Tab-separated table of C-alpha atoms in Angstrom:
chain	number	residue	atom	x	y	z
A	1	MET	CA	-17.391	-45.972	24.992
A	2	LYS	CA	-14.241	-46.833	23.058
A	3	ARG	CA	-15.816	-45.524	19.857
A	4	THR	CA	-16.819	-42.302	21.529
A	5	LEU	CA	-13.327	-41.869	22.924
A	6	SER	CA	-11.743	-42.580	19.522
A	7	LEU	CA	-14.040	-40.098	17.842
A	8	LEU	CA	-13.243	-37.457	20.425
A	9	LEU	CA	-9.516	-37.994	19.938
A	10	CYS	CA	-9.886	-37.686	16.163
A	11	VAL	CA	-11.744	-34.397	16.476
A	12	LEU	CA	-9.176	-33.016	18.877
A	13	LEU	CA	-6.270	-34.109	16.710
A	14	THR	CA	-7.905	-32.488	13.687
A	15	LEU	CA	-8.265	-29.284	15.646
A	16	SER	CA	-4.632	-29.388	16.679
A	17	LEU	CA	-3.523	-30.070	13.099
A	18	ALA	CA	-5.135	-26.788	12.129
A	19	GLY	CA	-2.003	-25.276	13.652
A	20	CYS	CA	-0.083	-26.700	10.694
A	21	ALA	CA	-1.805	-24.201	8.352
A	22	PRO	CA	0.437	-22.408	5.823
A	23	LYS	CA	2.561	-19.790	7.455
A	24	GLU	CA	1.873	-16.071	7.237
A	25	GLU	CA	4.902	-13.888	6.611
A	26	THR	CA	5.218	-10.112	6.519
A	27	LEU	CA	7.932	-7.793	5.253
A	28	GLN	CA	8.414	-4.042	5.320
A	29	ILE	CA	10.929	-2.186	3.167
A	30	PHE	CA	11.684	1.408	2.208
A	31	ALA	CA	12.020	1.755	-1.549
A	32	MET	CA	10.928	4.092	-4.356
A	33	ASP	CA	10.720	6.924	-1.834
A	34	THR	CA	7.984	5.254	0.173
A	35	VAL	CA	7.351	2.564	2.768
A	36	MET	CA	6.183	-0.794	1.418
A	37	ASP	CA	4.388	-3.512	3.363
A	38	MET	CA	3.778	-7.043	2.177
A	39	LEU	CA	1.986	-10.080	3.575
A	40	ALA	CA	1.968	-13.566	2.121
A	41	VAL	CA	0.464	-16.881	3.202
A	42	GLY	CA	1.805	-20.134	1.821
A	43	SER	CA	4.490	-22.729	2.179
A	44	GLU	CA	6.932	-20.483	0.291
A	45	ALA	CA	5.652	-17.194	1.654
A	46	ARG	CA	9.027	-16.118	3.011
A	47	GLU	CA	10.758	-16.826	-0.300
A	48	ALA	CA	8.015	-14.971	-2.196
A	49	LEU	CA	8.449	-11.865	-0.059
A	50	SER	CA	12.225	-11.989	-0.341
A	51	ALA	CA	11.988	-12.290	-4.136
A	52	SER	CA	9.463	-9.429	-4.206
A	53	ALA	CA	11.777	-7.147	-2.233
A	54	GLN	CA	14.661	-7.978	-4.565
A	55	GLU	CA	12.475	-7.265	-7.580
A	56	ILE	CA	11.346	-3.901	-6.201
A	57	ASN	CA	14.951	-2.917	-5.495
A	58	ARG	CA	15.947	-4.017	-9.016
A	59	LEU	CA	13.180	-1.899	-10.546
A	60	GLU	CA	14.164	1.098	-8.437
A	61	ALA	CA	17.744	0.787	-9.690
A	62	LEU	CA	16.420	0.623	-13.257
A	63	LEU	CA	13.720	3.297	-13.170
A	64	SER	CA	14.702	5.840	-10.515
A	65	ARG	CA	15.109	9.400	-11.734
A	66	THR	CA	17.450	10.233	-8.852
A	67	ARG	CA	19.899	7.333	-9.254
A	68	GLU	CA	22.676	8.255	-11.636
A	69	SER	CA	23.149	4.674	-12.800
A	70	SER	CA	19.490	4.102	-13.750
A	71	GLU	CA	18.261	3.843	-17.310
A	72	VAL	CA	15.900	6.759	-16.709
A	73	SER	CA	18.864	8.925	-15.665
A	74	ALA	CA	20.673	7.842	-18.821
A	75	ILE	CA	17.675	8.946	-20.901
A	76	ASN	CA	17.495	12.244	-18.999
A	77	SER	CA	21.181	12.906	-19.719
A	78	GLY	CA	20.116	13.987	-23.204
A	79	LYS	CA	22.116	11.355	-25.061
A	80	THR	CA	20.617	8.722	-27.307
A	81	VAL	CA	20.610	5.550	-25.242
A	82	THR	CA	19.716	1.917	-25.668
A	83	VAL	CA	17.562	0.717	-22.809
A	84	SER	CA	16.391	-2.721	-21.708
A	85	ASP	CA	13.310	-4.323	-23.254
A	86	GLU	CA	11.548	-3.821	-19.953
A	87	THR	CA	12.192	-0.069	-19.785
A	88	ALA	CA	11.300	0.358	-23.456
A	89	GLU	CA	8.007	-1.446	-22.934
A	90	LEU	CA	7.173	0.626	-19.873
A	91	LEU	CA	7.955	3.850	-21.751
A	92	GLN	CA	5.682	2.753	-24.591
A	93	ARG	CA	2.889	2.065	-22.150
A	94	ALA	CA	3.442	5.475	-20.528
A	95	VAL	CA	3.122	7.135	-23.922
A	96	GLN	CA	-0.061	5.145	-24.617
A	97	TYR	CA	-1.569	6.203	-21.290
A	98	ALA	CA	-0.656	9.822	-22.037
A	99	ALA	CA	-2.509	9.594	-25.359
A	100	LEU	CA	-5.516	7.826	-23.813
A	101	THR	CA	-5.826	10.351	-20.989
A	102	GLY	CA	-5.400	13.415	-23.150
A	103	GLY	CA	-2.043	14.191	-21.556
A	104	THR	CA	-3.362	14.421	-17.980
A	105	PHE	CA	-0.888	11.644	-17.236
A	106	ASP	CA	2.469	12.511	-18.741
A	107	ILE	CA	5.931	11.336	-17.736
A	108	THR	CA	7.525	14.335	-19.475
A	109	VAL	CA	6.109	16.740	-16.870
A	110	GLU	CA	9.290	16.094	-14.874
A	111	PRO	CA	10.960	19.527	-15.432
A	112	LEU	CA	7.987	21.174	-13.742
A	113	VAL	CA	7.775	18.562	-10.989
A	114	SER	CA	11.427	19.201	-10.167
A	115	ALA	CA	11.083	22.988	-10.390
A	116	TRP	CA	8.151	23.011	-7.944
A	117	GLY	CA	9.989	20.502	-5.745
A	118	ILE	CA	6.896	19.703	-3.712
A	119	HIS	CA	8.232	16.227	-2.950
A	120	THR	CA	11.576	17.654	-1.813
A	121	GLU	CA	12.848	19.439	1.275
A	122	SER	CA	12.833	22.797	-0.507
A	123	PRO	CA	9.584	23.336	-2.411
A	124	LYS	CA	9.192	26.550	-4.346
A	125	VAL	CA	6.278	28.541	-5.736
A	126	LEU	CA	6.994	29.114	-9.417
A	127	SER	CA	6.130	32.390	-11.110
A	128	ALA	CA	4.000	32.460	-14.250
A	129	ASP	CA	7.126	33.266	-16.262
A	130	GLU	CA	9.018	30.317	-14.826
A	131	ILE	CA	6.125	27.992	-15.657
A	132	ALA	CA	5.822	29.402	-19.174
A	133	ALA	CA	9.512	28.772	-19.740
A	134	LEU	CA	9.225	25.103	-18.776
A	135	LEU	CA	5.838	24.189	-20.255
A	136	PRO	CA	7.146	23.786	-23.827
A	137	LEU	CA	9.305	20.901	-22.532
A	138	VAL	CA	6.196	18.880	-21.652
A	139	GLY	CA	4.613	16.417	-24.066
A	140	SER	CA	5.149	12.860	-25.220
A	141	GLY	CA	6.240	14.180	-28.606
A	142	HIS	CA	9.575	15.041	-26.994
A	143	LEU	CA	10.276	11.345	-26.379
A	144	HIS	CA	11.580	9.560	-29.468
A	145	MET	CA	11.711	5.784	-29.476
A	146	ASP	CA	12.931	3.356	-32.066
A	147	GLY	CA	12.687	-0.063	-30.477
A	148	ARG	CA	15.014	0.110	-27.482
A	149	THR	CA	16.752	3.292	-28.656
A	150	VAL	CA	15.484	6.336	-26.818
A	151	THR	CA	16.194	10.040	-27.255
A	152	LEU	CA	14.711	13.017	-25.453
A	153	ASP	CA	14.622	16.506	-26.882
A	154	GLU	CA	17.052	18.975	-25.340
A	155	GLY	CA	16.062	20.229	-21.904
A	156	CYS	CA	13.348	17.591	-21.479
A	157	SER	CA	13.319	14.891	-18.843
A	158	ILE	CA	11.059	12.074	-17.731
A	159	ASP	CA	9.924	10.725	-14.376
A	160	LEU	CA	8.286	7.310	-14.099
A	161	GLY	CA	7.266	8.009	-10.491
A	162	ALA	CA	3.571	7.973	-11.373
A	163	ILE	CA	3.771	4.532	-12.945
A	164	ALA	CA	6.785	2.687	-11.477
A	165	LYS	CA	5.118	1.569	-8.240
A	166	GLY	CA	2.149	0.317	-10.212
A	167	TYR	CA	4.459	-1.647	-12.463
A	168	ALA	CA	6.280	-2.980	-9.385
A	169	SER	CA	2.951	-4.209	-8.014
A	170	ASP	CA	2.328	-6.064	-11.288
A	171	ARG	CA	5.702	-7.766	-10.930
A	172	VAL	CA	5.051	-8.681	-7.301
A	173	ALA	CA	1.689	-10.162	-8.295
A	174	GLN	CA	3.500	-12.403	-10.777
A	175	ILE	CA	6.020	-13.433	-8.099
A	176	PHE	CA	3.174	-14.313	-5.725
A	177	ARG	CA	1.687	-16.527	-8.420
A	178	ASP	CA	5.062	-18.113	-9.230
A	179	TYR	CA	5.629	-19.039	-5.575
A	180	GLY	CA	2.126	-20.391	-5.112
A	181	VAL	CA	1.182	-17.795	-2.506
A	182	GLU	CA	-2.310	-18.695	-1.356
A	183	GLY	CA	-3.283	-15.270	-0.106
A	184	GLY	CA	-1.621	-11.991	0.618
A	185	TRP	CA	-1.281	-8.348	-0.255
A	186	VAL	CA	1.255	-5.667	-0.990
A	187	SER	CA	0.959	-1.983	-0.229
A	188	LEU	CA	3.549	0.015	-2.117
A	189	GLY	CA	2.916	3.525	-0.835
A	190	GLY	CA	-0.618	4.033	-2.117
A	191	ASN	CA	-0.486	1.144	-4.594
A	192	VAL	CA	-2.208	-1.994	-3.343
A	193	TYR	CA	-2.449	-5.480	-4.794
A	194	ALA	CA	-4.745	-7.975	-3.059
A	195	HIS	CA	-3.846	-11.586	-3.892
A	196	GLY	CA	-6.307	-14.442	-3.437
A	197	THR	CA	-8.387	-14.320	-0.299
A	198	LYS	CA	-7.987	-14.373	3.454
A	199	SER	CA	-7.798	-17.761	5.177
A	200	ASP	CA	-11.574	-17.648	5.759
A	201	GLY	CA	-12.159	-17.291	2.009
A	202	LYS	CA	-13.262	-13.668	2.242
A	203	PRO	CA	-11.705	-10.950	0.086
A	204	TRP	CA	-9.113	-8.666	1.637
A	205	SER	CA	-10.657	-5.622	3.255
A	206	VAL	CA	-9.088	-2.426	1.925
A	207	ALA	CA	-9.795	0.917	3.582
A	208	ILE	CA	-9.741	3.944	1.313
A	209	ARG	CA	-8.203	6.654	3.441
A	210	ASP	CA	-10.372	9.631	4.303
A	211	PRO	CA	-8.583	12.536	2.599
A	212	GLN	CA	-9.921	14.971	5.201
A	213	ASN	CA	-9.131	12.825	8.225
A	214	THR	CA	-6.175	10.702	7.239
A	215	ALA	CA	-6.371	8.561	10.380
A	216	GLY	CA	-9.815	7.379	9.281
A	217	ALA	CA	-11.394	5.593	6.332
A	218	ALA	CA	-13.845	7.037	3.818
A	219	ALA	CA	-14.937	3.591	2.617
A	220	LEU	CA	-14.072	-0.091	2.761
A	221	VAL	CA	-13.790	-2.252	-0.319
A	222	GLY	CA	-13.303	-6.023	-0.544
A	223	LEU	CA	-10.681	-7.010	-3.115
A	224	SER	CA	-9.329	-10.280	-4.444
A	225	ASN	CA	-6.734	-10.532	-7.248
A	226	GLN	CA	-7.113	-6.846	-7.993
A	227	PHE	CA	-5.035	-3.707	-7.850
A	228	ALA	CA	-6.100	-0.452	-6.245
A	229	VAL	CA	-4.306	2.882	-6.381
A	230	THR	CA	-5.293	6.162	-4.762
A	231	SER	CA	-4.096	9.595	-5.836
A	232	GLY	CA	-4.935	12.731	-3.917
A	233	GLY	CA	-3.605	16.144	-3.154
A	234	TYR	CA	-3.693	15.381	0.572
A	235	GLN	CA	-0.895	12.827	0.218
A	236	ARG	CA	1.890	15.375	-0.264
A	237	TYR	CA	1.667	19.123	-0.189
A	238	PHE	CA	3.312	22.197	1.195
A	239	THR	CA	1.959	25.438	2.602
A	240	ALA	CA	3.513	28.607	1.249
A	241	GLU	CA	4.300	31.626	3.437
A	242	ASP	CA	1.053	33.291	2.383
A	243	GLY	CA	-0.903	30.227	3.543
A	244	THR	CA	-1.648	28.840	0.077
A	245	VAL	CA	-1.537	25.051	-0.035
A	246	TYR	CA	0.181	23.497	-3.052
A	247	GLN	CA	-0.375	19.783	-3.579
A	248	HIS	CA	2.049	17.507	-5.362
A	249	ILE	CA	0.218	16.455	-8.552
A	250	ILE	CA	1.227	18.774	-11.388
A	251	ASP	CA	-1.253	19.370	-14.211
A	252	PRO	CA	0.800	18.915	-17.402
A	253	SER	CA	-1.429	21.395	-19.252
A	254	THR	CA	-0.880	24.301	-16.832
A	255	GLY	CA	2.467	23.396	-15.301
A	256	ALA	CA	1.039	24.134	-11.862
A	257	PRO	CA	-0.311	21.917	-9.076
A	258	ALA	CA	-3.633	20.551	-10.307
A	259	ILE	CA	-6.656	22.447	-9.087
A	260	SER	CA	-9.115	19.611	-8.774
A	261	ASP	CA	-12.630	19.419	-7.391
A	262	LEU	CA	-11.652	15.930	-6.266
A	263	LEU	CA	-10.016	15.151	-2.949
A	264	SER	CA	-8.941	11.696	-4.032
A	265	VAL	CA	-9.325	9.187	-6.832
A	266	THR	CA	-9.085	5.436	-6.337
A	267	VAL	CA	-8.790	3.235	-9.403
A	268	ILE	CA	-9.444	-0.512	-9.060
A	269	CYS	CA	-8.636	-2.939	-11.864
A	270	GLY	CA	-6.670	-6.001	-12.908
A	271	ASN	CA	-3.498	-4.134	-13.840
A	272	GLY	CA	-1.317	-2.189	-11.378
A	273	THR	CA	0.446	-0.058	-13.988
A	274	MET	CA	-2.833	1.082	-15.491
A	275	ALA	CA	-4.339	1.779	-12.071
A	276	ASP	CA	-1.321	3.926	-11.156
A	277	ALA	CA	-1.406	5.974	-14.368
A	278	TYR	CA	-5.190	6.407	-14.386
A	279	SER	CA	-5.461	7.477	-10.745
A	280	THR	CA	-3.128	10.417	-11.408
A	281	ALA	CA	-4.823	11.270	-14.697
A	282	LEU	CA	-8.352	11.200	-13.264
A	283	TYR	CA	-7.351	13.425	-10.352
A	284	VAL	CA	-6.054	15.998	-12.830
A	285	MET	CA	-9.197	15.658	-14.986
A	286	GLY	CA	-11.491	16.500	-12.080
A	287	LEU	CA	-14.972	15.128	-11.468
A	288	GLU	CA	-16.591	15.673	-14.843
A	289	GLY	CA	-13.510	14.632	-16.797
A	290	ALA	CA	-13.080	11.501	-14.692
A	291	LYS	CA	-16.738	10.525	-15.147
A	292	ALA	CA	-16.499	11.005	-18.915
A	293	PHE	CA	-13.258	9.013	-19.100
A	294	TRP	CA	-14.748	6.150	-17.086
A	295	GLN	CA	-17.808	6.054	-19.325
A	296	GLN	CA	-15.514	5.537	-22.315
A	297	HIS	CA	-13.379	2.887	-20.576
A	298	SER	CA	-15.799	1.341	-18.090
A	299	ALA	CA	-14.817	-2.194	-19.078
A	300	ASP	CA	-11.228	-1.545	-17.996
A	301	PHE	CA	-11.561	-0.277	-14.437
A	302	ASP	CA	-13.708	0.739	-11.482
A	303	MET	CA	-13.194	3.866	-9.458
A	304	VAL	CA	-14.070	5.769	-6.297
A	305	LEU	CA	-14.092	9.553	-6.514
A	306	ILE	CA	-14.231	11.678	-3.355
A	307	THR	CA	-15.206	15.251	-4.054
A	308	GLN	CA	-14.582	18.564	-2.337
A	309	ASP	CA	-18.303	18.730	-1.546
A	310	ASN	CA	-18.207	15.434	0.373
A	311	ILE	CA	-19.730	13.100	-2.178
A	312	LEU	CA	-18.236	9.676	-2.776
A	313	TYR	CA	-18.974	8.400	-6.278
A	314	TYR	CA	-18.406	4.736	-7.118
A	315	THR	CA	-18.883	2.627	-10.213
A	316	PRO	CA	-21.290	-0.340	-10.600
A	317	GLY	CA	-18.490	-2.923	-10.504
A	318	LEU	CA	-18.005	-2.075	-6.828
A	319	GLN	CA	-21.623	-2.711	-5.845
A	320	GLY	CA	-21.672	-5.281	-3.066
A	321	LYS	CA	-17.952	-4.792	-2.456
A	322	LEU	CA	-17.910	-1.204	-1.203
A	323	THR	CA	-19.095	-0.097	2.228
A	324	VAL	CA	-19.549	3.525	3.200
A	325	ASP	CA	-20.669	4.505	6.699
A	326	GLU	CA	-24.218	5.784	6.597
A	327	GLY	CA	-24.262	9.165	8.265
A	328	GLY	CA	-20.497	9.384	7.801
A	329	ALA	CA	-18.515	12.181	6.228
A	330	TYR	CA	-19.481	11.307	2.655
A	331	ASP	CA	-22.710	10.723	0.723
A	332	ALA	CA	-22.241	7.672	-1.476
A	333	LYS	CA	-23.578	7.896	-5.027
A	334	LEU	CA	-23.510	5.207	-7.696
A	335	LEU	CA	-22.316	6.278	-11.126
A	336	SER	CA	-24.023	4.873	-14.165
B	1	MET	CA	-2.331	-76.095	18.151
B	2	GLN	CA	-3.861	-73.436	20.273
B	3	SER	CA	-5.201	-70.283	18.803
B	4	SER	CA	-5.284	-67.321	21.083
B	5	SER	CA	-5.670	-63.599	20.758
B	6	PRO	CA	-4.000	-61.502	23.390
B	7	LYS	CA	-6.403	-59.559	25.472
B	8	LEU	CA	-5.615	-55.850	25.324
B	9	ARG	CA	-6.597	-54.107	28.437
B	10	PRO	CA	-5.938	-50.405	28.948
B	11	THR	CA	-3.511	-49.710	31.704
B	12	ALA	CA	-2.939	-46.581	33.747
B	13	TRP	CA	-0.180	-45.603	31.319
B	14	ASP	CA	-2.586	-45.738	28.387
B	15	SER	CA	-4.953	-43.409	30.220
B	16	LEU	CA	-2.095	-41.042	30.890
B	17	ILE	CA	-1.181	-40.943	27.190
B	18	VAL	CA	-4.805	-40.336	26.196
B	19	LEU	CA	-4.986	-37.529	28.722
B	20	ALA	CA	-1.746	-36.026	27.398
B	21	VAL	CA	-3.047	-36.103	23.805
B	22	ILE	CA	-6.288	-34.425	24.892
B	23	VAL	CA	-4.469	-31.689	26.805
B	24	LEU	CA	-2.023	-31.056	23.938
B	25	ALA	CA	-4.777	-30.999	21.321
B	26	ILE	CA	-6.946	-28.583	23.285
B	27	GLY	CA	-3.933	-26.417	24.080
B	28	THR	CA	-2.812	-26.243	20.444
B	29	ALA	CA	-6.323	-25.505	19.231
B	30	ILE	CA	-6.743	-22.719	21.793
B	31	VAL	CA	-3.464	-21.111	20.756
B	32	PHE	CA	-4.267	-21.448	17.047
B	33	TYR	CA	-7.790	-20.116	17.274
B	34	GLY	CA	-6.650	-17.247	19.490
B	35	GLY	CA	-8.615	-18.134	22.588
B	36	LEU	CA	-8.074	-17.322	26.254
B	37	GLY	CA	-8.844	-13.642	25.966
B	38	GLY	CA	-6.264	-11.032	25.125
B	39	GLY	CA	-8.299	-10.140	22.082
B	40	ASP	CA	-8.173	-6.405	22.241
B	41	HIS	CA	-4.499	-5.851	23.029
B	42	ILE	CA	-2.880	-3.317	20.774
B	43	THR	CA	0.871	-3.343	20.509
B	44	VAL	CA	2.703	-0.276	19.299
B	45	THR	CA	5.966	-0.914	17.492
B	46	ILE	CA	8.234	1.962	16.528
B	47	THR	CA	10.972	1.202	14.032
B	48	HIS	CA	13.709	3.605	12.979
B	49	ARG	CA	15.652	2.711	9.836
B	50	GLY	CA	14.608	-0.918	10.219
B	51	GLU	CA	15.538	-1.212	13.905
B	52	THR	CA	12.861	-1.602	16.566
B	53	VAL	CA	13.307	1.185	19.094
B	54	GLU	CA	10.113	0.696	21.129
B	55	LYS	CA	7.493	-2.002	21.509
B	56	VAL	CA	4.771	-1.562	24.087
B	57	MET	CA	1.186	-2.593	24.714
B	58	LEU	CA	-1.082	0.449	24.770
B	59	GLU	CA	-3.216	-0.814	27.620
B	60	ALA	CA	-0.129	-1.278	29.751
B	61	LEU	CA	0.474	2.465	29.770
B	62	ASN	CA	-0.664	4.120	32.972
B	63	GLU	CA	0.493	7.528	31.811
B	64	GLU	CA	1.701	9.151	28.630
B	65	LYS	CA	5.048	7.928	27.417
B	66	THR	CA	7.322	9.942	25.158
B	67	VAL	CA	9.777	8.413	22.693
B	68	THR	CA	12.302	10.634	20.963
B	69	ILE	CA	13.772	9.627	17.622
B	70	ASP	CA	17.081	11.290	16.926
B	71	GLY	CA	18.591	11.033	13.475
B	72	THR	CA	18.919	13.440	10.583
B	73	TYR	CA	15.596	14.747	11.869
B	74	GLN	CA	14.109	14.622	15.344
B	75	LEU	CA	10.647	13.275	16.099
B	76	THR	CA	8.776	13.161	19.388
B	77	VAL	CA	6.244	10.345	19.618
B	78	VAL	CA	3.646	10.311	22.382
B	79	LEU	CA	2.039	7.026	23.434
B	80	SER	CA	-0.999	6.793	25.665
B	81	ARG	CA	-3.867	4.395	26.305
B	82	ASP	CA	-5.961	6.491	23.924
B	83	GLY	CA	-3.566	6.306	20.999
B	84	VAL	CA	-0.257	7.350	19.528
B	85	TRP	CA	0.731	10.544	17.777
B	86	VAL	CA	3.773	12.514	16.700
B	87	SER	CA	3.794	15.726	18.714
B	88	GLU	CA	6.889	17.330	17.184
B	89	SER	CA	9.016	16.788	14.121
B	90	ASN	CA	11.445	18.895	12.151
B	91	CYS	CA	11.271	16.647	9.076
B	92	PRO	CA	10.470	18.478	5.846
B	93	SER	CA	7.257	16.737	4.829
B	94	GLN	CA	5.507	16.846	8.220
B	95	ASP	CA	3.325	13.938	7.052
B	96	CYS	CA	3.760	12.264	10.424
B	97	LEU	CA	2.256	15.310	12.165
B	98	HIS	CA	-0.561	15.545	9.632
B	99	THR	CA	-1.550	11.931	10.298
B	100	GLY	CA	-2.747	12.848	13.788
B	101	THR	CA	-3.607	10.232	16.401
B	102	VAL	CA	-3.835	6.538	15.552
B	103	SER	CA	-5.492	4.145	17.962
B	104	ARG	CA	-6.749	1.108	16.070
B	105	ALA	CA	-4.946	-2.052	15.003
B	106	GLY	CA	-3.647	-1.805	11.457
B	107	GLN	CA	-3.103	1.942	11.560
B	108	SER	CA	0.347	3.447	11.228
B	109	ILE	CA	2.258	6.700	11.128
B	110	VAL	CA	5.163	6.946	8.716
B	111	CYS	CA	7.975	9.489	8.487
B	112	LEU	CA	9.634	8.819	5.148
B	113	PRO	CA	12.578	11.221	5.452
B	114	GLU	CA	13.728	9.621	8.729
B	115	GLN	CA	12.374	6.142	7.870
B	116	VAL	CA	10.313	5.890	11.034
B	117	VAL	CA	7.275	3.595	11.121
B	118	ILE	CA	4.890	3.604	14.075
B	119	ARG	CA	2.595	0.618	13.692
B	120	LEU	CA	-0.342	-0.599	15.736
B	121	ASP	CA	-0.898	-4.349	15.737
B	122	GLY	CA	-3.538	-6.452	17.395
B	123	LYS	CA	-6.822	-8.179	16.856
B	124	SER	CA	-9.117	-6.018	14.891
B	125	ASP	CA	-12.329	-6.132	12.945
B	126	GLY	CA	-10.905	-3.317	10.857
B	127	PRO	CA	-9.424	-3.400	7.366
B	128	ASP	CA	-6.487	-5.542	6.312
B	129	ILE	CA	-4.923	-2.805	4.205
B	130	ILE	CA	-5.110	0.974	4.292
B	131	LEU	CA	-4.945	2.632	0.890
B	132	GLY	CA	-4.035	6.205	0.154
């Protein structure tokens, strides 16, 4: 009887000690022109999130195109400037991604992004002449780097908006590791990093938003220690007076909003900066271009492509991780 | 020399302590494992520039409730048992209107220009993160 009672007490005490599990902390901030949510589990979860927020704010101060004191603004001023090692390295990576993607990702497209103003309160439809006048300013060849010394050709400007959040997610991932975060995730306005697993050991469940019904999900994917970034025209756009819809991703080759047969592109890989750059590039490339690019770089990333004709393509690395509703809005097809 | 071992006999106080441990353990376990019902409650939290302006359980709403956000831009948020949506906004992006109605835990509506976040929390079998 005593043994039974002792055993019962032990079981109950063990159950109650489960309440001492590492604490889950969440944080929401507005930065880099978007809302950012973070969740961390661990004994130093609160400190990890606080350090992550500080890091994101530091990067915004360094890389923002709209902050006069940033290094990017200094570069855009037209003077030859010496930037930090960090900015120089990020610029070099941006140039590499531009070369790899055939210029479909290009940080020098900024003059056209600003002229269209689709992300601003006063978007404008540019005429063919206006586009033709600005297009010669686009191209990585206008960015001259010698170590940390950077010069832009006259009239050119850069915007790291299509890569900065991805880079920020890489930095947050490092902070999570430094603070021993057991599990968690960050969502930096369309850039996600899933760290470790949930408390039950399962990967984090990430819903890829349905571009045609943004309150719903097109697919679910389980991620652990991976980055995922989605780009799509549905995320920001404006409707002109004549009813034409102009989405926010500018094709550097035409100087106009990309006309893509894709509704959205999701890139999943082990590097947030790469995922950010590639998701934009693949959207601009369109379905056939994106397939061809993936076939050349299939070891580097996985992807989910949602097309205008309601097909959801996914790559073999996502087999067993991706769930698409049968009979839902999209027909799932495996790429090979 | 006499050797003796004291005889330990449980008293009423011992029983009371055992009972207290059992009650506390069960209580803690129930709280931790999320028992005693309440599983499907969805709480809507509306924050405006970091400040919580409304927090309400959807199922507690007997009729539609309207919350007006007044800042640089004005938003009208409608809350009902069936979900939450932004019915009017004069913000430039109109993303909050495009989002439509949200009704499941984990979903949110965001107005970036006015820094308004409408978030639904609660137990859910749905995703942990929404991407895109």
